[in-house]
């Protein structure tokens, strides 16, 4: 295929960008890609086999686990625990961190946090869903078992982060701190191919994304910003367009490409918001900043937040820099 660059070729080509260019991260990213290709196959046929719908179980968030959630979680675990690069995992679907016990895995230099299938409540209505991953270099001693502190690192410590959006096409978007690149899965060859090189978000935009159904529970500042978005003012491109489908990866991806702001703020019902910093906000903040956007809790940069627990939630405001700056003036 002349001109087409596969993800594998791209990762190897860019391997030298990465300080630990010994092929470890290359192998780790390829292990992740294998899991996402299997998840993609299952998600695409979800309506045809008895794998949609909910299980009888709940995750630590108290959310009913969808059958595909559990399948996706298992795919990541099996792909990574045998890959030899990861010594432990943390997942939205598991209450505690998963520490690998084999001598082989204990030699791994990385830990991976992931949301195996974000927005999975949308599966049954065929709305785009996604996988989010975040990679850290372990802090604990190589050869020993990983521990919780390996996961409670600030977002700035991430060595790589990415998401897969299972939409009209399946795309993988990732960064290792040298810009953001997007790859589209070509089902005819089963390869992710470079389709969106060097992704940058527009400095300003006119799409705002948040769940306005929470209006009664928002702070006055968030309410004032929503009213600002709706005012008729041609000079500032308002009223903005409201776009929100309740699937973070899909909402984020649209705004990354078109420009816009995604907001999941604190509410009186959820004082720290809903989204988890480890496997939702930090990886997406890394990508957003690498694409020239901004990502804040409303009080501080998301990637500066100190983590104290695995499933810690933070308020999340991320998108086009000028939109985020304007929104902050209302808080
Ligand atoms: P709400 C999906 O459950 C999710 O974690 C994100 O993907 C999404 O942005 C958010 O929750 C939607 O939450 O409260 O607006 O339905």
Short mmCIF file of C-alpha atoms and ligand atoms in Angstrom, two decimals:
data_model
loop_
_atom_site.label_atom_id
_atom_site.label_comp_id
_atom_site.label_asym_id
_atom_site.label_seq_id
_atom_site.Cartn_x
_atom_site.Cartn_y
_atom_site.Cartn_z
CA UNK A 1 0.00 0.00 0.00
CA UNK A 2 1.92 3.04 -1.20
CA UNK A 3 1.69 6.09 1.08
CA UNK A 4 -0.21 4.35 3.88
CA UNK A 5 1.65 4.28 7.19
CA UNK A 6 0.46 1.73 9.73
CA UNK A 7 0.48 2.39 13.46
CA UNK A 8 3.16 -0.25 13.98
CA UNK A 9 5.43 1.44 11.40
CA UNK A 10 4.73 4.84 12.96
CA UNK A 11 5.50 3.69 16.51
CA UNK A 12 8.81 2.14 15.44
CA UNK A 13 9.68 5.21 13.35
CA UNK A 14 9.01 7.48 16.36
CA UNK A 15 10.64 5.15 18.87
CA UNK A 16 13.67 7.44 19.15
CA UNK A 17 11.39 10.31 20.30
CA UNK A 18 10.95 8.36 23.48
CA UNK A 19 13.61 8.62 26.21
CA UNK A 20 13.43 4.92 26.97
CA UNK A 21 13.82 3.99 23.31
CA UNK A 22 14.54 0.33 23.93
CA UNK A 23 11.43 -0.96 22.22
CA UNK A 24 9.59 -1.51 25.52
CA UNK A 25 6.97 1.17 24.86
CA UNK A 26 6.66 -0.02 21.28
CA UNK A 27 5.82 -3.51 22.48
CA UNK A 28 3.47 -2.17 25.17
CA UNK A 29 1.56 -0.01 22.67
CA UNK A 30 1.32 -2.96 20.30
CA UNK A 31 -0.10 -5.14 23.10
CA UNK A 32 -2.73 -2.45 23.73
CA UNK A 33 -3.55 -2.32 20.00
CA UNK A 34 -4.13 -6.07 19.89
CA UNK A 35 -6.65 -5.78 22.73
CA UNK A 36 -8.45 -2.87 21.05
CA UNK A 37 -8.76 -4.77 17.74
CA UNK A 38 -10.47 -7.64 19.54
CA UNK A 39 -12.71 -5.22 21.47
CA UNK A 40 -13.57 -3.48 18.20
CA UNK A 41 -14.61 -6.80 16.65
CA UNK A 42 -16.89 -7.57 19.61
CA UNK A 43 -18.34 -4.03 19.82
CA UNK A 44 -19.16 -4.03 16.09
CA UNK A 45 -21.21 -7.21 16.34
CA UNK A 46 -22.60 -6.53 19.82
CA UNK A 47 -26.17 -6.39 18.58
CA UNK A 48 -25.86 -9.77 16.90
CA UNK A 49 -24.67 -11.90 19.75
CA UNK A 50 -25.85 -12.16 23.28
CA UNK A 51 -23.24 -9.74 24.58
CA UNK A 52 -25.14 -6.49 24.88
CA UNK A 53 -27.06 -5.60 27.96
CA UNK A 54 -26.03 -5.62 31.56
CA UNK A 55 -24.54 -8.19 33.86
CA UNK A 56 -25.89 -8.69 37.36
CA UNK A 57 -22.73 -7.10 38.77
CA UNK A 58 -21.73 -3.51 39.62
CA UNK A 59 -18.28 -1.90 39.55
CA UNK A 60 -16.81 0.12 42.40
CA UNK A 61 -18.52 3.18 40.98
CA UNK A 62 -21.84 1.50 41.65
CA UNK A 63 -22.43 1.36 37.91
CA UNK A 64 -24.00 -1.77 36.44
CA UNK A 65 -21.36 -3.53 34.40
CA UNK A 66 -22.31 -4.08 30.78
CA UNK A 67 -21.33 -7.46 29.35
CA UNK A 68 -19.06 -5.70 26.85
CA UNK A 69 -17.39 -3.76 29.70
CA UNK A 70 -16.34 -7.03 31.30
CA UNK A 71 -15.25 -8.51 27.94
CA UNK A 72 -13.15 -5.42 27.18
CA UNK A 73 -11.60 -5.44 30.64
CA UNK A 74 -10.61 -9.08 30.26
CA UNK A 75 -9.11 -8.42 26.82
CA UNK A 76 -6.83 -5.72 28.19
CA UNK A 77 -5.80 -7.81 31.17
CA UNK A 78 -4.91 -10.87 29.09
CA UNK A 79 -3.11 -8.83 26.40
CA UNK A 80 -0.99 -6.96 28.95
CA UNK A 81 -0.25 -9.52 31.61
CA UNK A 82 1.42 -11.77 29.06
CA UNK A 83 3.20 -8.97 27.21
CA UNK A 84 6.01 -8.59 29.72
CA UNK A 85 6.15 -4.77 29.62
CA UNK A 86 3.45 -4.04 32.24
CA UNK A 87 3.90 -5.08 35.88
CA UNK A 88 0.42 -3.98 36.89
CA UNK A 89 -2.90 -2.55 35.70
CA UNK A 90 -5.69 -0.36 37.04
CA UNK A 91 -9.11 -0.35 35.46
CA UNK A 92 -12.45 1.32 36.00
CA UNK A 93 -13.91 -2.18 36.17
CA UNK A 94 -11.73 -3.42 39.02
CA UNK A 95 -11.97 -2.11 42.59
CA UNK A 96 -8.22 -2.41 43.21
CA UNK A 97 -5.05 -2.32 41.15
CA UNK A 98 -4.11 -5.62 39.49
CA UNK A 99 -0.53 -6.51 40.42
CA UNK A 100 1.07 -9.20 38.25
CA UNK A 101 2.80 -11.90 40.30
CA UNK A 102 4.91 -13.76 37.75
CA UNK A 103 8.69 -13.16 37.78
CA UNK A 104 8.34 -12.38 34.06
CA UNK A 105 5.80 -9.59 34.61
CA UNK A 106 7.58 -8.20 37.69
CA UNK A 107 10.42 -7.23 35.36
CA UNK A 108 7.99 -4.92 33.46
CA UNK A 109 8.85 -1.22 33.59
CA UNK A 110 5.34 0.18 33.11
CA UNK A 111 1.91 0.29 34.67
CA UNK A 112 -1.22 0.92 32.59
CA UNK A 113 -4.48 2.50 33.73
CA UNK A 114 -7.48 2.18 31.48
CA UNK A 115 -11.19 2.58 31.07
CA UNK A 116 -11.83 -0.47 28.89
CA UNK A 117 -15.16 0.71 27.52
CA UNK A 118 -16.10 4.27 28.41
CA UNK A 119 -19.68 5.32 27.81
CA UNK A 120 -20.78 1.70 27.70
CA UNK A 121 -24.33 2.57 28.75
CA UNK A 122 -24.61 3.79 25.14
CA UNK A 123 -23.85 0.36 23.65
CA UNK A 124 -27.49 -0.73 23.45
CA UNK A 125 -28.44 2.44 21.55
CA UNK A 126 -25.53 2.21 19.12
CA UNK A 127 -23.87 5.46 20.17
CA UNK A 128 -20.08 5.69 19.82
CA UNK A 129 -18.12 4.43 22.83
CA UNK A 130 -14.43 4.35 23.60
CA UNK A 131 -11.41 2.92 25.37
CA UNK A 132 -9.01 5.21 27.23
CA UNK A 133 -5.49 4.27 28.39
CA UNK A 134 -2.72 5.95 30.37
CA UNK A 135 0.83 4.64 30.72
CA UNK A 136 3.29 5.40 33.54
CA UNK A 137 6.82 4.21 34.17
CA UNK A 138 6.77 2.33 37.48
CA UNK A 139 8.22 3.98 40.61
CA UNK A 140 8.70 0.67 42.44
CA UNK A 141 11.83 -1.44 41.97
CA UNK A 142 11.98 -3.54 38.79
CA UNK A 143 11.78 -7.23 39.68
CA UNK A 144 9.56 -6.58 42.67
CA UNK A 145 5.77 -6.46 42.70
CA UNK A 146 4.23 -3.15 41.63
CA UNK A 147 2.17 -1.26 44.21
CA UNK A 148 -0.52 1.40 44.50
CA UNK A 149 1.99 4.25 44.43
CA UNK A 150 2.94 3.24 40.89
CA UNK A 151 -0.57 4.35 39.87
CA UNK A 152 -1.00 7.41 42.08
CA UNK A 153 1.32 9.51 39.93
CA UNK A 154 0.41 12.99 38.68
CA UNK A 155 -0.78 13.30 35.08
CA UNK A 156 2.46 15.06 34.19
CA UNK A 157 4.26 11.74 34.85
CA UNK A 158 2.43 9.92 32.04
CA UNK A 159 4.76 8.59 29.33
CA UNK A 160 1.91 7.87 26.90
CA UNK A 161 -1.87 8.18 26.71
CA UNK A 162 -4.50 7.45 24.12
CA UNK A 163 -8.04 6.55 23.28
CA UNK A 164 -9.88 4.41 20.77
CA UNK A 165 -13.28 5.64 19.56
CA UNK A 166 -15.57 2.91 18.18
CA UNK A 167 -17.66 5.11 15.93
CA UNK A 168 -18.60 5.34 12.24
CA UNK A 169 -15.00 4.24 11.88
CA UNK A 170 -12.67 3.00 14.62
CA UNK A 171 -9.87 5.43 15.42
CA UNK A 172 -6.91 5.32 17.76
CA UNK A 173 -5.48 8.67 18.92
CA UNK A 174 -2.39 8.77 21.14
CA UNK A 175 0.54 10.82 22.37
CA UNK A 176 3.93 10.07 23.93
CA UNK A 177 4.52 13.74 24.61
CA UNK A 178 5.60 14.59 21.06
CA UNK A 179 2.28 15.72 19.60
CA UNK A 180 -0.94 13.82 18.88
CA UNK A 181 -1.53 11.46 15.97
CA UNK A 182 -4.72 9.70 14.85
CA UNK A 183 -5.03 6.34 13.11
CA UNK A 184 -8.08 4.85 11.43
CA UNK A 185 -8.64 1.09 11.44
CA UNK A 186 -8.74 -0.34 7.92
CA UNK A 187 -10.87 -3.47 8.47
CA UNK A 188 -9.75 -4.92 5.12
CA UNK A 189 -6.20 -5.31 6.43
CA UNK A 190 -6.84 -5.16 10.19
CA UNK A 191 -4.35 -2.32 10.61
CA UNK A 192 -4.63 1.15 12.13
CA UNK A 193 -3.38 3.55 9.41
CA UNK A 194 -2.19 7.14 9.95
CA UNK A 195 -5.12 9.35 8.96
CA UNK A 196 -4.80 12.41 11.23
CA UNK A 197 -1.10 13.36 11.59
CA UNK A 198 -0.09 16.00 14.14
CA UNK A 199 -3.62 16.76 15.45
CA UNK A 200 -4.15 20.27 16.81
CA UNK A 201 -7.33 21.69 18.36
CA UNK A 202 -8.49 25.12 17.18
CA UNK A 203 -7.55 27.89 19.62
CA UNK A 204 -11.21 28.93 19.71
CA UNK A 205 -14.46 27.15 18.93
CA UNK A 206 -18.24 27.27 19.12
CA UNK A 207 -19.26 23.88 20.47
CA UNK A 208 -19.98 23.43 24.15
CA UNK A 209 -20.50 19.97 25.63
CA UNK A 210 -22.01 19.31 29.05
CA UNK A 211 -25.08 17.63 30.48
CA UNK A 212 -27.48 20.56 30.93
CA UNK A 213 -29.84 18.21 32.73
CA UNK A 214 -27.63 18.87 35.76
CA UNK A 215 -28.38 22.62 35.58
CA UNK A 216 -30.15 22.73 38.99
CA UNK A 217 -27.03 21.20 40.59
CA UNK A 218 -24.39 23.38 38.88
CA UNK A 219 -22.59 26.27 40.59
CA UNK A 220 -23.77 29.76 39.66
CA UNK A 221 -20.59 30.23 37.62
CA UNK A 222 -21.29 27.18 35.44
CA UNK A 223 -24.90 28.30 34.99
CA UNK A 224 -23.70 31.79 33.98
CA UNK A 225 -21.32 30.24 31.43
CA UNK A 226 -24.18 28.18 29.93
CA UNK A 227 -26.24 31.38 29.56
CA UNK A 228 -23.20 33.07 27.96
CA UNK A 229 -22.99 30.22 25.41
CA UNK A 230 -26.65 30.80 24.49
CA UNK A 231 -26.56 34.58 24.08
CA UNK A 232 -27.04 35.99 20.57
CA UNK A 233 -23.82 37.91 19.84
CA UNK A 234 -22.52 37.63 16.28
CA UNK A 235 -19.19 39.29 17.16
CA UNK A 236 -18.27 36.41 19.42
CA UNK A 237 -19.81 33.67 17.24
CA UNK A 238 -22.63 33.11 19.72
CA UNK A 239 -24.97 31.36 20.35
CA UNK A 240 -22.63 28.34 20.41
CA UNK A 241 -23.80 24.86 19.38
CA UNK A 242 -24.69 22.41 22.14
CA UNK A 243 -23.27 18.97 21.36
CA UNK A 244 -23.30 16.25 24.04
CA UNK A 245 -23.81 12.53 23.57
CA UNK A 246 -22.80 11.35 27.02
CA UNK A 247 -19.82 9.37 25.83
CA UNK A 248 -16.63 11.18 26.87
CA UNK A 249 -14.40 9.74 24.16
CA UNK A 250 -16.88 10.63 21.40
CA UNK A 251 -17.56 14.12 22.79
CA UNK A 252 -13.83 14.74 23.30
CA UNK A 253 -12.91 13.46 19.80
CA UNK A 254 -15.48 15.66 18.06
CA UNK A 255 -14.27 18.75 19.92
CA UNK A 256 -10.61 17.87 19.25
CA UNK A 257 -11.34 17.87 15.52
CA UNK A 258 -13.86 20.74 15.33
CA UNK A 259 -12.84 22.91 18.30
CA UNK A 260 -14.98 23.22 21.41
CA UNK A 261 -15.15 22.75 25.17
CA UNK A 262 -16.08 19.65 27.17
CA UNK A 263 -17.24 20.22 30.76
CA UNK A 264 -18.08 17.79 33.53
CA UNK A 265 -18.00 20.11 36.56
CA UNK A 266 -18.61 19.51 40.21
CA UNK A 267 -22.30 19.60 41.20
CA UNK A 268 -24.12 19.70 44.52
CA UNK A 269 -24.73 15.97 43.99
CA UNK A 270 -21.11 15.20 43.03
CA UNK A 271 -18.71 17.74 44.59
CA UNK A 272 -15.75 16.30 42.66
CA UNK A 273 -17.65 15.74 39.44
CA UNK A 274 -18.14 12.29 37.91
CA UNK A 275 -15.07 11.54 35.80
CA UNK A 276 -12.08 9.70 37.22
CA UNK A 277 -8.66 11.34 36.99
CA UNK A 278 -6.53 8.20 36.56
CA UNK A 279 -8.08 6.65 33.45
CA UNK A 280 -10.35 9.39 32.05
CA UNK A 281 -9.24 12.95 32.87
CA UNK A 282 -5.43 12.60 32.95
CA UNK A 283 -5.01 10.70 29.65
CA UNK A 284 -7.46 13.03 27.89
CA UNK A 285 -5.74 16.07 29.46
CA UNK A 286 -2.35 14.84 28.17
CA UNK A 287 -3.77 14.51 24.65
CA UNK A 288 -5.60 17.84 24.86
CA UNK A 289 -2.50 19.78 25.99
CA UNK A 290 -0.33 18.05 23.37
CA UNK A 291 -2.90 19.16 20.76
CA UNK A 292 -2.58 22.78 21.94
CA UNK A 293 -5.69 22.86 24.12
CA UNK A 294 -6.21 23.32 27.87
CA UNK A 295 -7.37 20.91 30.60
CA UNK A 296 -8.28 22.13 34.07
CA UNK A 297 -10.38 21.19 37.10
CA UNK A 298 -11.52 24.81 37.29
CA UNK A 299 -9.02 25.38 40.07
CA UNK A 300 -5.83 23.84 38.68
CA UNK A 301 -4.35 22.09 35.69
CA UNK A 302 -5.66 18.51 35.67
CA UNK A 303 -2.17 17.06 35.19
CA UNK A 304 -0.96 18.85 38.34
CA UNK A 305 -3.51 17.17 40.61
CA UNK A 306 -2.06 14.93 43.32
CA UNK A 307 -3.76 11.52 43.45
CA UNK A 308 -4.68 9.96 46.76
CA UNK A 309 -6.92 7.13 45.59
CA UNK A 310 -7.31 4.94 42.53
CA UNK A 311 -10.82 5.96 41.48
CA UNK A 312 -10.50 9.61 42.49
CA UNK A 313 -12.87 11.96 40.67
CA UNK A 314 -12.10 15.51 39.53
CA UNK A 315 -14.11 18.23 37.82
CA UNK A 316 -13.09 18.42 34.17
CA UNK A 317 -13.01 21.37 31.75
CA UNK A 318 -11.04 20.74 28.58
CA UNK A 319 -10.88 22.01 25.01
CA UNK A 320 -9.95 25.02 22.89
CA UNK A 321 -7.67 27.23 24.93
CA UNK A 322 -9.65 30.46 24.46
CA UNK A 323 -12.94 28.76 25.35
CA UNK A 324 -11.46 27.28 28.53
CA UNK A 325 -9.94 30.66 29.49
CA UNK A 326 -13.32 32.37 28.94
CA UNK A 327 -15.17 29.71 30.92
CA UNK A 328 -12.78 30.11 33.86
CA UNK A 329 -13.72 33.81 34.13
CA UNK A 330 -17.22 32.67 35.13
CA UNK A 331 -15.99 30.40 37.94
P1 LIG B 1 -23.79 11.91 32.36
C1 LIG B 1 -20.10 7.61 30.60
O1 LIG B 1 -20.83 6.94 31.62
C2 LIG B 1 -19.26 8.67 31.27
O2 LIG B 1 -18.37 8.12 32.17
C3 LIG B 1 -18.52 9.48 30.21
O3 LIG B 1 -18.19 8.73 29.09
C4 LIG B 1 -19.52 10.58 29.87
O4 LIG B 1 -18.88 11.78 29.47
C5 LIG B 1 -20.24 10.80 31.20
O5 LIG B 1 -20.13 9.59 31.95
C6 LIG B 1 -21.72 11.11 30.98
O6 LIG B 1 -22.29 11.32 32.26
O7 LIG B 1 -23.97 12.17 33.83
O8 LIG B 1 -23.84 13.18 31.55
O9 LIG B 1 -24.69 10.83 31.79
#
